[in-house]
XYZ file of C-alpha atoms in Angstrom:
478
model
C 0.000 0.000 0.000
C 2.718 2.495 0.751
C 4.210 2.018 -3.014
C 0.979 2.637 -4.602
C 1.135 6.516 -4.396
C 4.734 5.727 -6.382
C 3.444 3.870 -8.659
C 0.086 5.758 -9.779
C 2.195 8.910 -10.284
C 5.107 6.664 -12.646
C 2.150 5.421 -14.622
C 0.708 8.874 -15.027
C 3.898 10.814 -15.919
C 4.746 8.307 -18.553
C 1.204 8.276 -20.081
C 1.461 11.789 -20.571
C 5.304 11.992 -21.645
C 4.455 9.261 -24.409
C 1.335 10.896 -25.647
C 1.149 13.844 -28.360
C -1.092 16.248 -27.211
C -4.246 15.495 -29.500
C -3.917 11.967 -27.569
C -3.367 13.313 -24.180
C -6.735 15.641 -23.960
C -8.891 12.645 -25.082
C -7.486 10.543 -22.328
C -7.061 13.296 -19.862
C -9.250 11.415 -17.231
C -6.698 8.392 -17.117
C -4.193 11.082 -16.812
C -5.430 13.034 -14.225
C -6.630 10.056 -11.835
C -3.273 8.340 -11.873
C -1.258 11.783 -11.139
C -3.728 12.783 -8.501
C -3.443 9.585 -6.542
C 0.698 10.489 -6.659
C 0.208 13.916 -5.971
C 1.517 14.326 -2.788
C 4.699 13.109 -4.215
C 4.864 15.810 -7.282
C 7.263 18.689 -5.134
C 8.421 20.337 -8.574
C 6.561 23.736 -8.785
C 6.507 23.448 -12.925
C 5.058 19.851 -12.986
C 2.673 20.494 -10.225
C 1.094 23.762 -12.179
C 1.050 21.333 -15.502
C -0.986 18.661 -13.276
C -3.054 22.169 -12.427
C -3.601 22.621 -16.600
C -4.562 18.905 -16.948
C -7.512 18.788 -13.813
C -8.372 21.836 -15.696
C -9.384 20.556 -19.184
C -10.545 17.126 -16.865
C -12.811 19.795 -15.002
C -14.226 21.505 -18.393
C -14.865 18.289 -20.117
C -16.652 16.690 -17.277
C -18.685 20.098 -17.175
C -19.768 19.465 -20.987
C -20.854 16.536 -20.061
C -22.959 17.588 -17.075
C -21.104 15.654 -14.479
C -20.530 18.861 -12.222
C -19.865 16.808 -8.891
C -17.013 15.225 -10.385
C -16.051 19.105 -12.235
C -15.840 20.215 -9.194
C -13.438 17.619 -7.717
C -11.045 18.128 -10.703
C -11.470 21.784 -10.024
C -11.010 21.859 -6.624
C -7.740 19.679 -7.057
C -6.427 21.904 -9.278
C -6.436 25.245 -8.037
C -4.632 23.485 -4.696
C -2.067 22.355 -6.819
C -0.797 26.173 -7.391
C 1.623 27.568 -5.228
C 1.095 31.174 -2.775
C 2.125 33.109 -5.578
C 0.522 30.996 -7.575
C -2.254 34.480 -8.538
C 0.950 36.355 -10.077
C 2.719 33.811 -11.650
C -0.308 32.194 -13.327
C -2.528 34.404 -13.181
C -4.863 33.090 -16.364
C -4.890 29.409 -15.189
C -5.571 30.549 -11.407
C -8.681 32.628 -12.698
C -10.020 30.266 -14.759
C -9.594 27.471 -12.128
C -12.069 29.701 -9.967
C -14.245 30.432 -12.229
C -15.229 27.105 -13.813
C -15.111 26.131 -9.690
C -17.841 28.814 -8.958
C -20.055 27.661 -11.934
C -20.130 24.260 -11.085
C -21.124 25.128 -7.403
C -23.985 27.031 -8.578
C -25.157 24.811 -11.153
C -25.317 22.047 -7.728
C -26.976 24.446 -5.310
C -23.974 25.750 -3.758
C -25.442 28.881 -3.487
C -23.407 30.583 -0.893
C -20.439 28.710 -2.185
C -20.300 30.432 -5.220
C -21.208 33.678 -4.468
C -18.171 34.052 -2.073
C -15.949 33.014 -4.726
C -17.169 34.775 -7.401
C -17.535 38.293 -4.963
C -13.609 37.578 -4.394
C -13.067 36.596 -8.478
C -14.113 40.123 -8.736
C -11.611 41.839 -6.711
C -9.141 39.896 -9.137
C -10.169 40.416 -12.761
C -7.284 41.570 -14.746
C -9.361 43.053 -17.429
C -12.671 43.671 -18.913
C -13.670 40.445 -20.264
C -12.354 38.676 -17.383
C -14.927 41.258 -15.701
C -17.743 40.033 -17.680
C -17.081 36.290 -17.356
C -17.592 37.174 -13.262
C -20.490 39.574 -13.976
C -22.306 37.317 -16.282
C -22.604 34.484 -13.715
C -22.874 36.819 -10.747
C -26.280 37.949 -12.706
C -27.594 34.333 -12.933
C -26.494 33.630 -9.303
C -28.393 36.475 -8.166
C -31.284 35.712 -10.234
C -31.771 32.308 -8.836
C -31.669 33.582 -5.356
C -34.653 35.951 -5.959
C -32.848 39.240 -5.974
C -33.090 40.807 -9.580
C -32.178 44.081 -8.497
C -28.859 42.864 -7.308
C -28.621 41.417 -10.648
C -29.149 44.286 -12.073
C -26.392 46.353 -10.250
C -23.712 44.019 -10.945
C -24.958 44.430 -15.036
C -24.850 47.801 -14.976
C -21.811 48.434 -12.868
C -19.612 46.018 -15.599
C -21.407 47.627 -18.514
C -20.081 51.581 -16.711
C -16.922 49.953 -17.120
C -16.666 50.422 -20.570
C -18.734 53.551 -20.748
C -22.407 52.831 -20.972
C -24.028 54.611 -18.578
C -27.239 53.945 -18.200
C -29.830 53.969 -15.333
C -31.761 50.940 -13.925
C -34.694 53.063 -14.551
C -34.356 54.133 -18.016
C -36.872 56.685 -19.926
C -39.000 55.542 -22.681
C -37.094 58.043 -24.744
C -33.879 56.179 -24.050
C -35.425 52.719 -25.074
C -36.668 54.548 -28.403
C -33.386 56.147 -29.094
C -31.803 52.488 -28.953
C -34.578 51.130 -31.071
C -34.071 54.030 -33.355
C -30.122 52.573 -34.011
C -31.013 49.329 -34.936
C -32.481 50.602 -37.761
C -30.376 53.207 -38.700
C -27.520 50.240 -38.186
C -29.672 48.639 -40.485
C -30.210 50.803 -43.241
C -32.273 49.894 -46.247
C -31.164 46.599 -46.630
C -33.991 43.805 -45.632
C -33.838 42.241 -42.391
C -33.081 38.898 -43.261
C -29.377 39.862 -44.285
C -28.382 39.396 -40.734
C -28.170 35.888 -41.371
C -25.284 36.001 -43.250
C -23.047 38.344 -41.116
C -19.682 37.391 -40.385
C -19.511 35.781 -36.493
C -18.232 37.665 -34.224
C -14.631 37.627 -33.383
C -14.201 40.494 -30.831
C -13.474 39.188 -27.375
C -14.365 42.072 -25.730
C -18.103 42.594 -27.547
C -18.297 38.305 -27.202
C -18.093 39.007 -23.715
C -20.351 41.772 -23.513
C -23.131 40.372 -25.196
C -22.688 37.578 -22.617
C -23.233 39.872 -19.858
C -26.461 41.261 -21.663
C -27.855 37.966 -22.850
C -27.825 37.268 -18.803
C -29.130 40.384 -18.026
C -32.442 40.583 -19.588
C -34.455 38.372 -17.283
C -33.792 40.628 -14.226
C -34.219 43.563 -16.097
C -37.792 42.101 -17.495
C -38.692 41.992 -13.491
C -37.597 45.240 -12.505
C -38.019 47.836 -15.424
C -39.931 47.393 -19.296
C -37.003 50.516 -20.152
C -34.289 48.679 -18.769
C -35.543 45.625 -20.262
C -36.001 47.016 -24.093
C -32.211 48.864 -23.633
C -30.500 45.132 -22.634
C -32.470 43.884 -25.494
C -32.007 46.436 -28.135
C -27.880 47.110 -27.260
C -27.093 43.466 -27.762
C -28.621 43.700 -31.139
C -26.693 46.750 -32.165
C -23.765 45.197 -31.081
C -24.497 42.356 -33.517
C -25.101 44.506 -35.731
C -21.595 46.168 -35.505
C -19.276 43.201 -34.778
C -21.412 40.331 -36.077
C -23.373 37.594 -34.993
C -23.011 35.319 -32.488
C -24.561 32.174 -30.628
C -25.979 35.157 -27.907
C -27.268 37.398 -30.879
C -30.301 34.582 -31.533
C -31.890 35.470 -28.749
C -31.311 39.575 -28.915
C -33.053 38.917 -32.273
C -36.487 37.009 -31.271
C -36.398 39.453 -28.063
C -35.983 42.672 -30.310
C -39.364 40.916 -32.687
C -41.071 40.736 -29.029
C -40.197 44.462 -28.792
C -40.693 45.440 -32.457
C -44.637 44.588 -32.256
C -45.765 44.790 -28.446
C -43.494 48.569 -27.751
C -42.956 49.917 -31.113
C -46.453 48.533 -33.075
C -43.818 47.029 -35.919
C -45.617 43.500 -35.897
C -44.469 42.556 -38.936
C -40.650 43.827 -38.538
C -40.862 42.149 -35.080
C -42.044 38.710 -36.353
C -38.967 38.818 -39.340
C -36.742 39.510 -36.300
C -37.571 36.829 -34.241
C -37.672 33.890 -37.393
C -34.166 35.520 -38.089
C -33.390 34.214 -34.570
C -34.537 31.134 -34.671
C -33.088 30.600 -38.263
C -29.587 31.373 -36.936
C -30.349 28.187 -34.340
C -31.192 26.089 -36.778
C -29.475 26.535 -40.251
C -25.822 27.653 -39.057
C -26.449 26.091 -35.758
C -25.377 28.983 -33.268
C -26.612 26.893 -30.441
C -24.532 27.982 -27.388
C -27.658 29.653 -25.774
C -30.289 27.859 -28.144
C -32.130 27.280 -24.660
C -33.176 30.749 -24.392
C -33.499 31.311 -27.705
C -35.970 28.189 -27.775
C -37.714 29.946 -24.739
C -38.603 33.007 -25.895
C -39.708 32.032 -29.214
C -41.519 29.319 -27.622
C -43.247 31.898 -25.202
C -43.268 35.186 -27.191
C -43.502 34.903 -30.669
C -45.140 31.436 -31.359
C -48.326 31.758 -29.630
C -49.111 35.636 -30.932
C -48.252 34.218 -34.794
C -49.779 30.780 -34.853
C -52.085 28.682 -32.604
C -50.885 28.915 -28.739
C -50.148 24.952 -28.986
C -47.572 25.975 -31.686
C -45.041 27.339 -29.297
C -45.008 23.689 -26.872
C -42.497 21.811 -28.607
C -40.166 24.746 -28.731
C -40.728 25.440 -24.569
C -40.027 21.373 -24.308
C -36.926 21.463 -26.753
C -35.737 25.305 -24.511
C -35.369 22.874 -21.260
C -33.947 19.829 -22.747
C -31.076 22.524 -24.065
C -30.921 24.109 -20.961
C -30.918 21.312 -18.346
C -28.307 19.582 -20.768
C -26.126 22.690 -20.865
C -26.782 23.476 -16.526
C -29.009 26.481 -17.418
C -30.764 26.068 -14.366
C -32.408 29.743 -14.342
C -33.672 28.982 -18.234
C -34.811 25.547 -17.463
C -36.926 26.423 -14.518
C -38.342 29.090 -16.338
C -39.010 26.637 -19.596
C -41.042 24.487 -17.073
C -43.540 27.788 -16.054
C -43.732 28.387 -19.237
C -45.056 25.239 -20.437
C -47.159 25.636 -17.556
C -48.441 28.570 -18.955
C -49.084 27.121 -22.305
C -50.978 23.818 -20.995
C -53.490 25.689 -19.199
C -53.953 28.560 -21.859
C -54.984 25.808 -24.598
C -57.339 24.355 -22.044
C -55.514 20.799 -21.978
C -56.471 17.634 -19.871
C -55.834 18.863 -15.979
C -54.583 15.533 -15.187
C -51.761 16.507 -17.969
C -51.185 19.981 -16.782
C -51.166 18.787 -13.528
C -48.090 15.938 -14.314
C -46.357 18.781 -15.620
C -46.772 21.190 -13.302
C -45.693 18.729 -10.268
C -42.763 18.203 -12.514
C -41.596 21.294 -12.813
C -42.030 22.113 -9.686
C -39.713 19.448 -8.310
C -37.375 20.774 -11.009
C -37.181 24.378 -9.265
C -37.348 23.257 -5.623
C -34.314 21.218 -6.058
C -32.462 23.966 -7.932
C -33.488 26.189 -4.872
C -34.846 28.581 -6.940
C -37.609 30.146 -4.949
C -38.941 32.780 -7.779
C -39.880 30.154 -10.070
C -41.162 27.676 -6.962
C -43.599 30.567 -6.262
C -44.693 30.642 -9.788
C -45.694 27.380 -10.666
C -47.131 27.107 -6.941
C -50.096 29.619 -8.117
C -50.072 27.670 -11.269
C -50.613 24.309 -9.511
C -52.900 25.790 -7.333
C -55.540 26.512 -9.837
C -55.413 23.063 -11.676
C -55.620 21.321 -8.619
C -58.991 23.580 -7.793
C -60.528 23.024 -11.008
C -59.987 19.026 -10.418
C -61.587 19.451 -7.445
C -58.708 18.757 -4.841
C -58.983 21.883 -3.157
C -61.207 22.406 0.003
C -63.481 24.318 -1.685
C -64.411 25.918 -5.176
C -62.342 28.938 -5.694
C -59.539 28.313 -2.920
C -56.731 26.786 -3.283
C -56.507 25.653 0.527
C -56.047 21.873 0.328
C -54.819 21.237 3.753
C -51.115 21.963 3.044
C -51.193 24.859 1.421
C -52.396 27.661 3.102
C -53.503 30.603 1.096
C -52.985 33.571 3.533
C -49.655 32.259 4.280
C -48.302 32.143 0.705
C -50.045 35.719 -0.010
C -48.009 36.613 3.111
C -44.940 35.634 1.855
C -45.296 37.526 -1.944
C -46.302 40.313 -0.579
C -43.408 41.235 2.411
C -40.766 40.798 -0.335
C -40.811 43.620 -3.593
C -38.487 41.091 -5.729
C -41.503 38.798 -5.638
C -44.052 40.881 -7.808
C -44.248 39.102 -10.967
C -45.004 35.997 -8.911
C -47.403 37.861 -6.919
C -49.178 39.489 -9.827
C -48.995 35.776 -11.500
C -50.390 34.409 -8.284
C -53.833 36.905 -8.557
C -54.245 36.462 -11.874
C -54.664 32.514 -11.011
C -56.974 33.847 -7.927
C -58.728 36.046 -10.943
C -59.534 32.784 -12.710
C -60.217 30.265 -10.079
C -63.049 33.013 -8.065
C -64.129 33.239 -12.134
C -65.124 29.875 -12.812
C -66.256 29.246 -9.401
C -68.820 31.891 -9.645
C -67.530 34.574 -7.231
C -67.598 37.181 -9.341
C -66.860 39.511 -6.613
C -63.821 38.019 -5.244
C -62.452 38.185 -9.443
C -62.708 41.425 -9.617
C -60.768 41.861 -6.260
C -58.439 39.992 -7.403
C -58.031 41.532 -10.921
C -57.391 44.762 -9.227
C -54.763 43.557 -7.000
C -53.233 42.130 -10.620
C -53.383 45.295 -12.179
C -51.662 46.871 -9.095
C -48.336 44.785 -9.964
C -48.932 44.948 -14.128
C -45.413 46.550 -14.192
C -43.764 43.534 -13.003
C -45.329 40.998 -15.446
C -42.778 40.977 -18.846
C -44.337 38.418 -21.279
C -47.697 40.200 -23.004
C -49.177 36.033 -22.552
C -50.508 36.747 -19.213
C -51.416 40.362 -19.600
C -54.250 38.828 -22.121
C -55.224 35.641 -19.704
C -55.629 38.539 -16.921
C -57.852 41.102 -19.392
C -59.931 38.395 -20.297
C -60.989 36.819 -17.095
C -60.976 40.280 -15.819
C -63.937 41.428 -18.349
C -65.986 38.434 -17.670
C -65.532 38.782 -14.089
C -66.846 42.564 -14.627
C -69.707 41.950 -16.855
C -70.589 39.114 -14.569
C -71.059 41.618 -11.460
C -72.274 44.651 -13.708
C -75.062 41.855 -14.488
C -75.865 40.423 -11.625
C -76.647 44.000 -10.095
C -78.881 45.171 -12.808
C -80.564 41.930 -11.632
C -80.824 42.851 -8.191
């Protein structure tokens, strides 16, 4: 036993002296596991930051392949394997080390874990894209834990960085200025030239786009200004450096802009196709997840039948849960959510679903998303019948007071607030009480601002009507 450390580190310096270095990544994990079971025997600083390199690429490949437990291992290994100075010698391999560590502790609910490390990446960053790489995941982090406005700050504080200044309360005028660019970017030729842009080669506006394509779900819960700006800049910046796998999704967002903001329906719908297209036919598919969601959730159901848009929301979560998306998956399962009970599917179906996505969330810890398909659940489960009475959705473990309660002592939580009365809007609907709808519709309207996808605005004005014409009737009879 005492010769075995010996012998795992002879086997795994001659398997890497004897291989060329096409050989040696593909059978990095042989590597790696024989020199790590030697390591305490490696006491040369240049082959113990080499055996740093290799648990590196062992940590990024076993990323890809969504086996973070084991990343992280590799990772962890790794950075220990640096010396004190380890920051100033190696600075590059050090960061990166960190980096790929903090992403694979959020991605497995390390919450806490990874926002340390990535508050004291920060303090590190040697320049701007380094900056972003910590930004961009700081965003999602923050997102997950139910604090878009935090989100937010850390966006806009690495976007001041290289001169944009904007506010996390933008003006309308400032949204229609940026909308105005895109076009005059554009010129006269027709929109579907974008496709065949050059890709984008910049590091600097790759890893800006990044930071914007991460930034526009907090900004679509704190500010429709902010929102349209995150939106509209990334396309510009397409539009100036080329495309990339992040400019698919600036595209279908901008068509969600083009029609709902701006009134160019048309425009908006060419916009989004032209991101989709880009997903499909020269397969930018890096952040096909989102891509997939938003088409699925904001273009499909306004240009074809509302069913039209489910494969796409099913195909957004298989990307994302394959890529460790968590934020986009979670919000791929609402979605669907949102779909299923919109085209007035079987309950029992919707109901599968929605227990399924709800696991999904509660396991990634991510508490925004719990809330919202917890109103969702709560009104199938009424119309089956499984509540304790018609209208409710007290079943015995849920308590409603308690979960109103809870959205409404914490500001971050108003789209799942305003989500939750528009569900309380429908259930008091088709349960008769017109009176408790229309109580409910105006505690909906109250947090309007917060909701960012137009799908529920028109669920809410329709049940809202009925639920008015219902009273308005029922006291001419009285």
């Amino acid at each position: 036993e005492e010769q075995r450390g010996e012998m795992h580190l002879r086997i795994g310096r001659l398997l890497a002296a004897h291989m060329s270095p096409e050989k040696r990544e593909a059978a990095i994990f042989e590597i790696v596991n024989q020199l790590n079971r030697g390591v305490a025997l490696i006491t040369g600083r240049d082959e113990r930051e080499q055996l740093a390199e290799f648990n590196l690429i062992a940590g990024k490949r076993a990323k890809a392949s969504t086996a973070y437990a084991s990343a992280l291992n590799y990772l962890i290994a790794g950075a220990a394997l640096l010396p004190d100075d380890g920051w100033d010698r190696r600075h590059e391999l050090a960061f990166t080390l960190e980096l790929h560590r903090a992403e694979c502790e959020f991605v497995t609910g390390a919450l806490v874990d990874a926002e340390l490390r990535l508050s004291a990446l920060g303090t590190r960053a040697a320049n701007a894209i380094e900056h972003a790489a910590v930004a961009r995941l700081r965003v999602d982090l923050y997102m997950t834990r139910t604090q878009p406005d935090r989100a937010v700050t850390v966006g806009l504080d690495y976007l001041r960085q290289l001169g944009i200044q904007w506010s996390a309360h933008p003006t309308d005028e400032d949204a229609r200025r940026e909308y105005e660019q895109v076009w005059a970017q554009l010129g006269s030729r027709p929109i579907e030239v974008l496709f065949d842009l050059p890709l984008m080669s910049d590091p600097l506006a790759l890893a800006t786009l990044d930071v914007l394509t991460s930034l526009m779900p907090p900004a679509s819960f704190t500010d429709a200004n902010l929102r349209a700006l995150v939106v509209l800049k990334a396309v510009n910046l397409s539009l100036e450096w080329g495309n990339s796998d992040a400019s698919c999704i600036a595209y279908v967002m901008c068509g969600a802009l083009a029609g709902a903001r701006f009134g160019d329906h048309r425009a908006g719908l060419r916009f989004s196709n032209l991101g989709n297209e880009l997903v499909e036919r020269r397969g930018l598919k890096r952040v096909q997840a989102r891509t997939y969601l938003h088409y699925g959730n904001l273009v499909m159901p306004w240009a074809k039948h509302v069913r039209s848009g489910r494969d796409v929301l099913r195909r957004a979560f298989e990307a994302a849960n394959d890529s460790g998306d968590i934020t986009c998956a979670a919000f791929s399962c609402a979605s669907l959510n949102v779909n299923l009970l919109a085209a007035g599917d079987p309950l029992v179906e919707a109901q599968r679903e929605a227990e399924n996505g709800l696991r999904f969330a509660e396991k990634a810890r991510f508490e925004f998303v719990v809330d919202i398909i917890t109103a969702q659940l709560g009104l199938i489960r009424m119309l089956r019948g499984s509540t304790l009475r018609l209208g409710a959705f007290d079943d015995g473990q849920f308590d409603e007071l308690r979960f109103e309660r809870h959205l409404s002592t914490n500001s971050a939580l108003a789209l799942p607030e305003c989500w939750y009365w528009i569900r309380k809007l429908q259930a008091c609907f088709f349960a008769g009480d017109y009176a408790l709808a229309v109580d409910a519709a105006s505690r909906a309207r109250r947090l309007r601002w917060a909701l960012p996808q137009l799908f529920e605005t028109a669920e809410y004005e329709f049940y809202a009507a009925l639920s008015r014409a219902a009273c308005w009737d029922s006291t001419l009879a009285d």
